[in-house]
Coordinates of C-alpha atoms in Angstrom, one line a residue:
X3 CA -8.0 -42.0 7.0
X4 CA -10.6 -41.0 9.5
X5 CA -11.2 -44.0 12.3
X6 CA -15.0 -44.5 13.3
X7 CA -16.1 -43.0 17.1
X8 CA -13.4 -40.6 17.3
X9 CA -13.0 -39.4 13.7
X10 CA -9.0 -39.5 14.1
X11 CA -7.3 -38.7 10.7
X12 CA -4.3 -40.8 10.1
X13 CA -1.7 -40.6 7.2
X14 CA 0.3 -43.4 6.9
X15 CA 3.8 -43.4 6.1
X16 CA 5.0 -46.9 4.8
X17 CA 3.1 -50.3 3.7
X18 CA 4.7 -53.4 4.4
X19 CA 2.1 -56.3 2.4
X20 CA 3.1 -59.7 3.3
X21 CA 0.4 -61.0 0.5
X22 CA 4.1 -59.7 -2.2
X23 CA 2.2 -56.1 -2.6
X24 CA 4.1 -53.3 -3.8
X25 CA 6.3 -51.2 -0.8
X26 CA 5.1 -47.6 -3.2
X27 CA 2.0 -48.7 -1.7
X28 CA -0.3 -47.6 1.4
X29 CA -3.1 -50.4 3.1
X30 CA -6.1 -49.3 4.7
X31 CA -7.0 -51.8 7.2
X32 CA -11.0 -52.5 6.7
X33 CA -13.8 -54.9 8.3
X34 CA -14.1 -58.7 7.8
X35 CA -10.4 -58.6 6.3
X36 CA -11.4 -56.4 3.0
X37 CA -8.2 -54.2 2.5
X38 CA -8.3 -50.8 0.1
X39 CA -5.2 -50.0 -2.4
X40 CA -4.0 -46.1 -2.5
X41 CA -0.7 -44.6 -3.7
X42 CA 1.7 -43.1 -1.4
X43 CA 0.7 -39.8 -3.0
X44 CA -2.2 -38.9 -1.5
X45 CA -3.6 -38.0 1.3
X46 CA -6.3 -41.2 1.7
X47 CA -8.7 -41.3 -0.9
X48 CA -9.5 -43.7 -3.3
X49 CA -8.0 -42.8 -6.5
X50 CA -8.9 -44.0 -10.2
X51 CA -8.7 -47.5 -11.1
X52 CA -8.6 -48.5 -7.0
X53 CA -10.1 -51.9 -6.5
X54 CA -11.1 -53.8 -2.9
X55 CA -9.5 -57.0 -3.0
X56 CA -10.9 -60.0 0.2
X57 CA -9.7 -62.7 1.4
X58 CA -8.7 -64.4 5.2
X59 CA -5.3 -65.1 3.4
X60 CA -3.7 -61.3 2.7
X61 CA -3.0 -59.3 6.1
X62 CA -1.6 -55.1 5.5
X63 CA 0.4 -53.9 8.4
X64 CA 0.5 -49.8 8.2
X65 CA 2.5 -47.9 9.6
X66 CA 0.6 -44.2 10.6
X67 CA 1.1 -40.4 11.9
X68 CA -1.6 -39.6 13.9
X69 CA -1.9 -35.8 12.8
X70 CA -5.4 -33.9 13.8
X71 CA -9.3 -35.5 14.1
X72 CA -12.4 -33.9 13.1
X73 CA -15.2 -34.1 16.1
X74 CA -18.7 -32.4 16.9
X75 CA -18.7 -28.9 18.9
X76 CA -21.2 -28.0 21.1
X77 CA -23.5 -26.2 18.3
X78 CA -23.7 -29.7 15.9
X79 CA -21.1 -29.0 13.6
X80 CA -18.3 -30.6 12.6
X81 CA -14.8 -29.4 13.1
X82 CA -11.1 -30.4 12.1
X83 CA -8.4 -29.8 14.6
X84 CA -4.6 -30.6 14.9
X85 CA -3.3 -33.1 17.3
X86 CA -5.4 -35.9 19.0
X87 CA -7.8 -35.6 21.3
X88 CA -8.9 -40.0 21.9
X89 CA -6.3 -42.3 20.2
X90 CA -7.7 -45.5 18.4
X91 CA -7.6 -48.8 20.1
X92 CA -6.7 -52.0 18.4
X93 CA -8.8 -53.4 15.9
X94 CA -11.1 -50.2 15.4
X95 CA -12.6 -49.5 12.0
X96 CA -10.5 -47.5 9.6
X97 CA -12.2 -45.8 6.6
X98 CA -10.9 -43.7 3.8
X99 CA -11.3 -40.0 4.0
X100 CA -13.8 -38.4 1.3
X101 CA -13.7 -35.4 -0.6
X102 CA -16.3 -33.5 2.0
X103 CA -14.3 -34.3 5.1
X104 CA -10.9 -33.1 3.0
X105 CA -13.0 -29.8 2.7
X106 CA -13.8 -29.6 6.2
X107 CA -10.1 -29.8 7.2
X108 CA -8.4 -28.1 4.5
X109 CA -10.8 -25.0 4.8
X110 CA -10.6 -24.0 8.2
X111 CA -13.4 -21.9 9.8
X112 CA -10.6 -18.6 9.9
X113 CA -12.2 -15.8 7.6
X114 CA -8.1 -15.7 7.2
X115 CA -7.8 -18.6 4.9
X116 CA -7.1 -18.0 1.5
X117 CA -7.9 -20.2 -1.4
X118 CA -4.3 -20.8 -3.6
X119 CA -5.0 -24.0 -5.9
X120 CA -6.1 -27.9 -6.2
X121 CA -5.2 -30.9 -4.2
X122 CA -2.9 -33.4 -6.1
X123 CA -5.1 -36.5 -5.4
X124 CA -8.0 -34.7 -5.3
X125 CA -8.6 -31.7 -7.7
X126 CA -12.2 -30.8 -6.2
X127 CA -10.6 -30.5 -2.8
X128 CA -9.2 -26.7 -3.2
X129 CA -5.7 -26.0 -0.9
X130 CA -6.3 -22.8 1.6
X131 CA -3.2 -21.1 3.1
X132 CA -4.1 -19.1 6.6
X133 CA -2.8 -15.8 5.5
X134 CA -2.5 -14.2 9.0
X135 CA 0.4 -16.9 10.1
X136 CA 1.5 -17.8 6.8
X137 CA 2.5 -13.9 6.7
X138 CA 3.3 -12.9 10.5
X139 CA 5.6 -16.1 10.7
X140 CA 7.7 -15.7 7.3
X141 CA 7.8 -18.0 4.8
X142 CA 10.1 -19.4 1.9
X143 CA 9.1 -20.4 -1.6
X144 CA 11.5 -22.8 -2.9
X145 CA 12.5 -24.7 -5.7
X146 CA 14.4 -25.3 -9.0
X147 CA 14.5 -23.3 -12.2
X148 CA 11.2 -23.5 -14.4
X149 CA 9.3 -24.9 -11.9
X150 CA 6.6 -22.7 -11.5
X151 CA 7.9 -20.5 -8.6
X152 CA 7.3 -16.8 -9.3
X153 CA 3.6 -18.2 -10.5
X154 CA 3.0 -20.0 -7.0
X155 CA 4.7 -16.5 -5.9
X156 CA 2.4 -14.4 -7.2
X157 CA -0.9 -16.5 -7.0
X158 CA 0.3 -16.5 -2.5
X159 CA 0.9 -12.4 -3.1
X160 CA -2.6 -11.3 -5.0
X161 CA -4.4 -14.1 -2.5
X162 CA -2.2 -12.1 0.7
X163 CA -3.1 -8.2 -0.2
X164 CA -6.9 -9.4 -0.9
X165 CA -7.4 -10.7 2.3
X166 CA -5.4 -9.1 3.9
X167 CA -6.2 -5.4 3.2
X168 CA -4.0 -3.1 5.6
X169 CA -0.9 -5.2 4.5
X170 CA 2.1 -3.2 2.7
X171 CA 3.9 -5.7 0.3
X172 CA 7.4 -4.2 -1.0
X173 CA 9.3 -7.3 -3.6
X174 CA 12.9 -7.3 -4.7
X175 CA 12.7 -8.5 -8.2
X176 CA 15.8 -9.8 -9.4
X177 CA 14.6 -10.1 -13.0
X178 CA 12.2 -7.6 -13.6
X179 CA 9.2 -10.4 -13.7
X180 CA 6.7 -8.9 -11.4
X181 CA 5.6 -5.7 -13.8
X182 CA 2.3 -7.3 -15.4
X183 CA 0.8 -9.7 -12.1
X184 CA -0.8 -7.1 -10.0
X185 CA -2.1 -4.8 -12.7
X186 CA -3.3 -1.1 -11.3
X187 CA -2.3 -2.0 -7.3
X188 CA 1.1 -2.3 -8.1
X189 CA 3.9 1.1 -8.0
X190 CA 6.7 -0.4 -10.3
X191 CA 10.2 1.6 -8.7
X192 CA 12.7 0.8 -11.9
X193 CA 16.1 2.6 -12.3
X194 CA 14.4 5.8 -13.4
X195 CA 11.6 6.8 -11.1
X196 CA 13.4 5.2 -8.4
X197 CA 14.8 8.0 -5.6
X198 CA 17.4 6.4 -2.9
X199 CA 19.7 9.4 -1.9
X200 CA 23.6 8.6 -1.5
X201 CA 23.2 10.3 2.3
X202 CA 20.0 7.6 2.5
X203 CA 23.5 4.7 2.8
X204 CA 25.0 3.8 5.8
X205 CA 28.8 4.0 5.8
X206 CA 29.3 0.1 4.6
X207 CA 26.8 0.6 1.9
X208 CA 27.9 3.6 0.7
X209 CA 32.0 1.9 0.6
X210 CA 30.3 -0.9 -1.1
X211 CA 29.2 1.4 -3.8
X212 CA 31.3 3.8 -4.2
X213 CA 34.1 0.6 -4.8
X214 CA 31.7 -1.0 -6.7
X215 CA 31.9 -4.2 -4.3
X216 CA 35.9 -4.6 -3.9
X217 CA 38.4 -4.2 -1.2
X218 CA 37.2 -1.0 0.4
X219 CA 40.7 1.7 0.4
X220 CA 41.3 1.3 4.2
X221 CA 43.0 5.2 4.0
X222 CA 40.7 6.2 2.3
X223 CA 37.8 4.6 4.4
X224 CA 39.4 6.9 7.4
X225 CA 39.1 10.3 5.6
X226 CA 35.0 9.0 5.0
X227 CA 34.3 8.3 8.2
X228 CA 35.7 11.7 9.4
X229 CA 34.5 14.2 7.4
X230 CA 31.1 13.0 6.4
X231 CA 29.7 13.6 9.8
X232 CA 31.1 17.5 9.3
X233 CA 29.3 17.6 6.1
X234 CA 26.0 16.9 7.7
X235 CA 26.8 19.4 10.0
X236 CA 27.9 21.9 7.8
X237 CA 24.0 21.2 5.5
X238 CA 21.6 21.3 9.2
X239 CA 23.5 24.7 10.3
X240 CA 23.3 26.0 6.6
X241 CA 19.4 24.8 6.8
X242 CA 19.4 26.2 10.2
X243 CA 20.2 29.3 8.6
X244 CA 17.7 29.7 6.9
X245 CA 14.6 29.0 9.2
X246 CA 16.1 30.9 11.7
X247 CA 18.6 33.6 10.1
X248 CA 18.6 35.4 14.0
X249 CA 20.1 33.0 14.8
X250 CA 23.7 33.1 16.3
X251 CA 24.9 29.9 17.7
X252 CA 25.8 27.5 15.1
X253 CA 26.2 23.5 16.3
X254 CA 29.8 22.5 16.7
X255 CA 31.3 19.1 14.3
X256 CA 31.6 17.8 18.0
X257 CA 28.3 17.8 19.4
X258 CA 25.9 17.5 16.9
X259 CA 26.2 13.6 17.5
X260 CA 26.3 12.4 13.7
X261 CA 28.1 9.7 12.8
X262 CA 28.6 8.5 8.6
X263 CA 25.7 6.3 9.2
X264 CA 22.9 8.1 10.5
X265 CA 20.5 9.3 8.0
X266 CA 21.0 12.9 8.0
X267 CA 21.0 14.6 4.3
X268 CA 23.8 16.1 3.5
X269 CA 26.1 18.0 0.2
X270 CA 28.0 15.7 -2.2
X271 CA 29.8 19.1 -2.9
X272 CA 30.4 19.9 0.9
X273 CA 32.6 16.5 1.3
X274 CA 34.5 17.1 -1.5
X275 CA 34.9 20.2 -0.4
X276 CA 36.2 19.0 3.1
X277 CA 38.4 16.4 1.4
X278 CA 40.0 19.2 -1.3
X279 CA 40.4 21.8 1.6
X280 CA 42.2 18.8 4.1
X281 CA 44.7 17.8 0.5
X282 CA 45.5 21.3 0.6
X283 CA 47.1 21.4 3.8
X284 CA 48.7 18.5 3.3
X285 CA 52.7 18.6 2.5
X286 CA 53.4 14.6 2.1
X287 CA 52.8 14.1 -1.7
X288 CA 51.6 9.9 -0.7
X289 CA 48.7 11.3 1.3
X290 CA 47.7 13.8 -1.0
X291 CA 47.3 11.2 -3.7
X292 CA 44.8 9.7 -1.6
X293 CA 42.4 12.6 -0.5
X294 CA 43.2 13.1 -4.8
X295 CA 42.5 10.1 -5.7
X296 CA 39.2 9.7 -3.6
X297 CA 37.2 12.8 -4.8
X298 CA 38.0 11.2 -8.1
X299 CA 36.3 7.9 -7.2
X300 CA 32.9 10.6 -5.6
X301 CA 33.2 13.0 -8.9
X302 CA 33.1 9.0 -11.0
X303 CA 30.1 8.0 -9.2
X304 CA 27.9 11.0 -9.2
X305 CA 28.5 11.8 -12.7
X306 CA 27.8 8.1 -13.8
X307 CA 23.9 8.9 -15.2
X308 CA 23.5 4.8 -14.0
X309 CA 23.8 5.9 -10.4
X310 CA 21.3 8.9 -10.7
X311 CA 18.9 7.2 -8.4
X312 CA 21.2 8.0 -5.8
X313 CA 23.3 11.7 -6.9
X314 CA 20.0 13.2 -9.2
X315 CA 19.6 16.1 -6.3
X316 CA 23.4 15.9 -4.5
X317 CA 23.9 18.9 -5.6
X318 CA 20.1 20.6 -4.9
X319 CA 20.0 18.6 -1.2
X320 CA 17.0 18.6 0.9
X321 CA 16.1 16.4 4.0
X322 CA 13.0 14.2 1.4
X323 CA 13.0 10.7 3.5
X324 CA 9.5 11.1 4.7
X325 CA 8.4 11.0 1.1
X326 CA 10.7 9.0 0.1
X327 CA 9.5 6.3 2.6
X328 CA 5.8 7.2 1.9
X329 CA 6.3 6.5 -1.7
X330 CA 8.8 2.9 -0.9
X331 CA 6.6 1.3 1.7
X332 CA 3.1 2.5 -0.1
X333 CA 1.9 4.1 3.7
X334 CA -0.4 6.0 1.5
X335 CA -1.2 3.0 -0.6
X336 CA -4.1 5.2 -2.7
X337 CA -5.2 1.5 -4.1
X338 CA -1.5 0.7 -4.7
X339 CA -0.4 -1.7 -1.7
X340 CA 2.6 -3.3 -4.0
X341 CA 5.7 -1.8 -4.7
X342 CA 8.2 -3.4 -7.4
X343 CA 11.6 -2.7 -6.9
X344 CA 13.2 -3.8 -10.9
X345 CA 16.3 -4.8 -9.7
X346 CA 17.7 -5.9 -13.3
X347 CA 17.2 -2.0 -14.1
X348 CA 20.2 -1.4 -11.5
X349 CA 23.7 -1.4 -12.5
X350 CA 25.0 -4.9 -10.9
X351 CA 27.7 -3.1 -8.5
X352 CA 25.1 -1.9 -6.7
X353 CA 22.1 -4.3 -6.1
X354 CA 23.3 -6.0 -3.3
X355 CA 23.7 -2.6 -1.4
X356 CA 20.1 -1.2 -2.4
X357 CA 18.8 -5.0 -1.6
X358 CA 20.1 -4.1 2.2
X359 CA 19.6 0.3 2.4
X360 CA 15.9 -1.2 2.0
X361 CA 15.8 -4.4 3.8
X362 CA 17.0 -2.1 6.7
X363 CA 15.0 1.1 6.1
X364 CA 11.9 -1.8 6.2
X365 CA 12.9 -3.0 9.6
X366 CA 14.0 0.5 11.2
X367 CA 11.1 1.7 10.0
X368 CA 8.9 -1.0 11.9
X369 CA 10.5 -1.2 14.8
X370 CA 10.7 3.2 15.2
X371 CA 6.9 2.5 14.7
X372 CA 5.9 0.4 16.6
X373 CA 5.0 -1.5 13.9
X374 CA 1.3 0.4 13.1
X375 CA 1.9 -0.6 9.7
X376 CA 2.6 -3.9 9.1
X377 CA 5.1 -4.6 5.9
X378 CA 5.7 -8.4 3.6
X379 CA 9.2 -7.8 2.4
X380 CA 9.6 -10.6 -0.7
X381 CA 13.2 -11.0 -1.3
X382 CA 13.6 -13.3 -5.1
X383 CA 17.2 -14.8 -5.4
X384 CA 17.5 -14.9 -1.6
X385 CA 20.5 -16.9 -1.8
X386 CA 22.4 -14.4 -3.0
X387 CA 21.6 -11.9 -0.8
X388 CA 21.9 -13.8 2.3
X389 CA 24.6 -17.0 1.7
X390 CA 25.6 -19.8 4.0
X391 CA 28.9 -19.3 2.9
X392 CA 30.4 -15.9 4.8
X393 CA 32.8 -15.0 1.8
X394 CA 29.7 -15.1 -1.2
X395 CA 27.9 -11.3 -1.1
X396 CA 27.2 -8.7 0.6
X397 CA 27.6 -9.6 4.4
X398 CA 25.3 -6.3 5.9
X399 CA 22.8 -7.5 3.1
X400 CA 23.0 -10.4 4.5
X401 CA 22.4 -9.0 8.7
X402 CA 19.5 -7.2 6.9
X403 CA 17.5 -9.6 6.4
X404 CA 18.6 -11.8 9.3
X405 CA 17.8 -9.4 11.5
X406 CA 13.5 -9.2 9.9
X407 CA 13.7 -12.7 10.3
X408 CA 14.5 -12.8 13.9
X409 CA 13.3 -9.8 15.1
X410 CA 10.7 -8.3 12.4
X411 CA 7.5 -9.8 13.5
X412 CA 7.6 -8.2 16.9
X413 CA 7.4 -4.7 14.8
X414 CA 5.0 -5.4 12.2
X415 CA 8.1 -6.4 9.3
X416 CA 7.2 -9.7 7.9
X417 CA 9.6 -11.6 5.4
X418 CA 8.7 -13.8 2.2
X419 CA 12.2 -15.4 0.4
X420 CA 12.3 -17.1 -2.9
X421 CA 15.2 -19.5 -3.8
X422 CA 16.5 -22.2 -6.5
X423 CA 19.3 -23.1 -4.0
X424 CA 18.1 -23.6 -0.4
X425 CA 21.2 -25.1 0.8
X426 CA 23.1 -22.0 -0.3
X427 CA 20.6 -19.5 2.3
X428 CA 21.8 -18.6 5.2
X429 CA 20.6 -21.9 7.7
X430 CA 19.5 -18.9 10.6
X431 CA 17.8 -17.3 8.0
X432 CA 15.5 -20.2 6.7
X433 CA 14.7 -21.8 9.8
X434 CA 12.9 -18.9 10.8
X435 CA 10.4 -19.4 7.5
X436 CA 7.5 -20.9 9.6
X437 CA 6.0 -22.1 6.2
X438 CA 8.0 -23.5 3.6
X439 CA 6.4 -24.3 -0.2
X440 CA 8.9 -26.4 -1.8
X441 CA 8.3 -27.1 -5.8
X442 CA 10.9 -29.4 -7.8
X443 CA 14.7 -29.8 -6.5
X444 CA 16.9 -32.5 -8.0
X445 CA 20.0 -31.2 -5.7
X446 CA 20.9 -33.8 -2.8
X447 CA 21.5 -30.8 -0.7
X448 CA 18.9 -28.6 -0.9
X449 CA 16.4 -32.1 0.0
X450 CA 18.6 -33.0 2.4
X451 CA 18.1 -29.0 3.9
X452 CA 14.5 -29.7 3.3
X453 CA 13.7 -33.0 5.4
X454 CA 16.1 -31.6 8.4
X455 CA 12.9 -28.4 8.4
X456 CA 10.6 -30.6 8.5
X457 CA 9.1 -32.7 11.3
X458 CA 9.6 -36.4 11.4
X459 CA 5.7 -37.2 10.8
X460 CA 5.9 -35.5 7.2
X461 CA 9.1 -36.2 6.3
X462 CA 7.9 -38.9 3.5
X463 CA 6.8 -36.0 1.5
X464 CA 9.5 -35.0 0.8
X465 CA 10.3 -37.8 -1.0
X466 CA 8.3 -37.1 -3.2
X467 CA 10.2 -33.1 -4.1
X468 CA 12.3 -34.3 -7.0
X469 CA 9.3 -36.2 -9.1
X470 CA 7.5 -32.8 -8.6
X471 CA 5.5 -31.4 -11.9
X472 CA 5.5 -27.9 -12.8
X473 CA 3.2 -26.2 -10.8
X474 CA 2.9 -28.8 -8.4
X475 CA 3.8 -27.7 -4.7
X476 CA 3.7 -29.3 -1.4
X477 CA 3.0 -27.2 1.8
X478 CA 4.6 -27.4 4.8
X479 CA 4.0 -25.3 8.2
X480 CA 2.0 -22.7 9.9
X481 CA 0.5 -21.5 7.0
X482 CA -1.3 -24.9 5.9
X483 CA -3.8 -26.2 7.8
X484 CA -2.1 -29.1 7.1
X485 CA 0.8 -30.8 5.4
X486 CA -0.6 -31.5 2.0
X487 CA 0.9 -31.8 -1.8
X488 CA -0.9 -29.5 -4.3
X489 CA -1.0 -27.8 -7.7
X490 CA -0.6 -23.5 -7.4
X491 CA -4.3 -22.2 -9.4
X492 CA -3.2 -21.1 -12.8
X493 CA -3.2 -17.1 -13.5
X494 CA -4.4 -16.2 -16.4
X495 CA -2.0 -15.3 -19.3
X496 CA -1.5 -11.2 -19.0
X497 CA -1.5 -12.2 -15.0
X498 CA 1.9 -14.5 -15.1
X499 CA 5.0 -13.3 -14.5
X500 CA 7.7 -12.4 -17.1
X501 CA 10.6 -10.8 -17.8
X502 CA 9.8 -7.5 -19.5
X503 CA 13.0 -8.8 -21.7
X504 CA 11.0 -12.2 -22.6
X505 CA 10.6 -10.8 -26.8
X506 CA 12.7 -11.2 -30.1
X507 CA 13.1 -9.0 -33.0
X508 CA 10.6 -9.5 -36.0
X509 CA 11.7 -12.3 -37.6
X510 CA 10.4 -10.6 -40.9
X511 CA 13.0 -7.6 -40.5
X512 CA 15.2 -6.9 -43.1
X513 CA 18.8 -6.9 -43.0
X514 CA 19.0 -2.5 -42.8
X515 CA 16.3 -2.5 -40.2
X516 CA 18.7 -5.1 -38.3
X517 CA 21.5 -2.9 -38.9
X518 CA 19.9 0.3 -37.4
X519 CA 18.4 -1.3 -34.4
X520 CA 22.0 -2.3 -33.5
X521 CA 23.5 0.9 -34.4
X522 CA 20.7 2.4 -31.5
X523 CA 21.9 -0.1 -29.6
X524 CA 25.5 1.4 -29.4
X525 CA 24.4 4.9 -29.3
X526 CA 22.2 3.5 -25.9
X527 CA 25.0 1.6 -24.4
X528 CA 27.0 4.3 -24.8
X529 CA 25.1 7.1 -23.4
X530 CA 24.1 4.8 -20.5
X531 CA 27.4 5.9 -19.4
X532 CA 28.2 9.1 -20.7
X533 CA 28.1 12.0 -18.1
X534 CA 25.3 14.2 -17.8
X535 CA 27.6 17.5 -18.6
X536 CA 28.2 15.4 -22.2
X537 CA 26.7 17.4 -24.8
X538 CA 26.9 15.9 -28.4
X539 CA 28.7 18.1 -31.3
X540 CA 26.2 20.6 -32.5
X541 CA 24.9 19.1 -35.7
X542 CA 21.2 19.9 -37.8
X543 CA 19.0 17.7 -35.7
X544 CA 16.9 15.0 -38.3
X545 CA 13.3 14.7 -38.0
X546 CA 13.8 11.2 -36.2
X547 CA 15.8 13.4 -33.5
X548 CA 13.2 15.9 -32.6
X549 CA 10.7 15.0 -30.3
X550 CA 6.7 15.3 -30.7
X551 CA 6.9 19.4 -29.3
X552 CA 9.6 20.3 -31.5
X553 CA 12.4 19.8 -29.0
X554 CA 15.7 18.7 -30.6
X555 CA 16.6 15.4 -29.0
X556 CA 20.3 14.0 -27.7
X557 CA 21.3 10.8 -29.7
X558 CA 21.4 8.7 -27.1
X559 CA 17.3 9.8 -26.2
X560 CA 16.3 8.9 -29.9
X561 CA 18.3 5.5 -30.2
X562 CA 15.7 4.8 -26.5
X563 CA 13.1 5.8 -29.4
X564 CA 14.3 3.8 -32.0
X565 CA 14.9 0.7 -29.5
X566 CA 11.4 1.2 -27.9
X567 CA 9.6 1.3 -31.5
X568 CA 11.5 -2.0 -32.3
X569 CA 11.0 -3.7 -29.1
X570 CA 7.6 -2.5 -28.8
X571 CA 6.4 -4.6 -32.6
X572 CA 8.4 -7.9 -30.5
X573 CA 6.1 -7.3 -27.6
X574 CA 3.1 -7.7 -29.6
X575 CA 3.8 -10.9 -31.6
X576 CA 5.3 -12.2 -28.2
X577 CA 2.3 -12.1 -26.3
X578 CA 0.0 -12.6 -29.3
X579 CA 1.8 -16.2 -29.8

């Protein structure tokens, strides 16, 4: 509602009518006893079918919150700003806000504003976000499963990278949904092309991988914490000798300054040799068995093809940290400012540690580069990696995300969270998100957390969260001109987020082909956990097992081809529907 003269913006929070009208309405007092009735869901515009009534016997009492004002500047242009400079007096006239005034309020005058949707109560008015405030002060998208969180996030991020071209975006994609959203602007990273060498993992992260998320063995931990720095020193001495053959003095382990957490390269074969050497000097059988079991754990992990992204160069080595950071954070964008880490393609046991490593590297790079390259880290299923319950999840991953939430903006590292259970998300992290996009949520705990996160002046909007439709959202905070209910813009079909596995086998597939498909699945399943050095029994290769250039393919490779062909057919049918 716009008050004539002062231009103050009113928003009704409650409505009481002693004439018998419903409490779910809002009445705006006008001249000569005339009243206009609007739905509480609106921001003051008159909906279709509404009517005015008059009569001296009707009275209305409205309780309103003053949230901003429209005023004329020195150039004669009207502008909207938050806050009220001149308050209304009793008996001042009130008017319904029209569409032009709504556009002025929600468009603003900043070049960093970007359109993400349309107002719910007036679809002719675009809904904008302030990209700069949205990103630099962190944001979160909250909502139950199936309400359109992924599509809404895709709309936001596409506008963010269009408006802020220097920004780099890294998405931790828990369900492999965002591969099609950004087209050729994104670099997709999965199990086949991810390179995150084991020496980039700090001691806690490497232990989490080694013990598959289970509690580590203290005696084995002591051995690793002592010998990993020695392996790093050996690698340093070997590299210095290769670079300067005349160098006589070698670095002593105690003088190297390495710890188990230092992101310096070393060879896994050196670590295994050090463990074996120490085991050979022991006489106590129990201690020897501890070393033997530790060697077995490392060898099993190193030979598991699912962990190739960590151990592909375990015996070759090389300091590839610059290349890894450049590719991971798109420091040389080449038209692709977005990196999508497809976590669903990684072993489930290692996902927590990978999220922790990437989050920690993002913050450390921002800190040591003094924020020279702004980076937005977007974490899907955030409640899994930063749980409120300290007994749930991997504690270091929560610490890494919390560090970005609390200190990241100082170093140009920003956070975007997506979760379906905000009540299970760490309260410290969610409190640092200054812009919230609330979609439909039915859980009472989630609604209570949302109410505690917004100001009293906008708390009445939270009442509509359980009844929001798919794609509808209420935006609060620094990234929004005003708290408002709106509908996200709809992306074209080919840009919508969808799981890469969202395809079924063709319905007309005959039983023989279905059995062949299942056989291929079993071969692929077994092949994924076979050792790199394990080979199939020698046999005459068939045409199906021969590649295009004539080379012989393994049974696992042939299985991959069979499954790929079946799924390509299924995916074409799925997209055709």
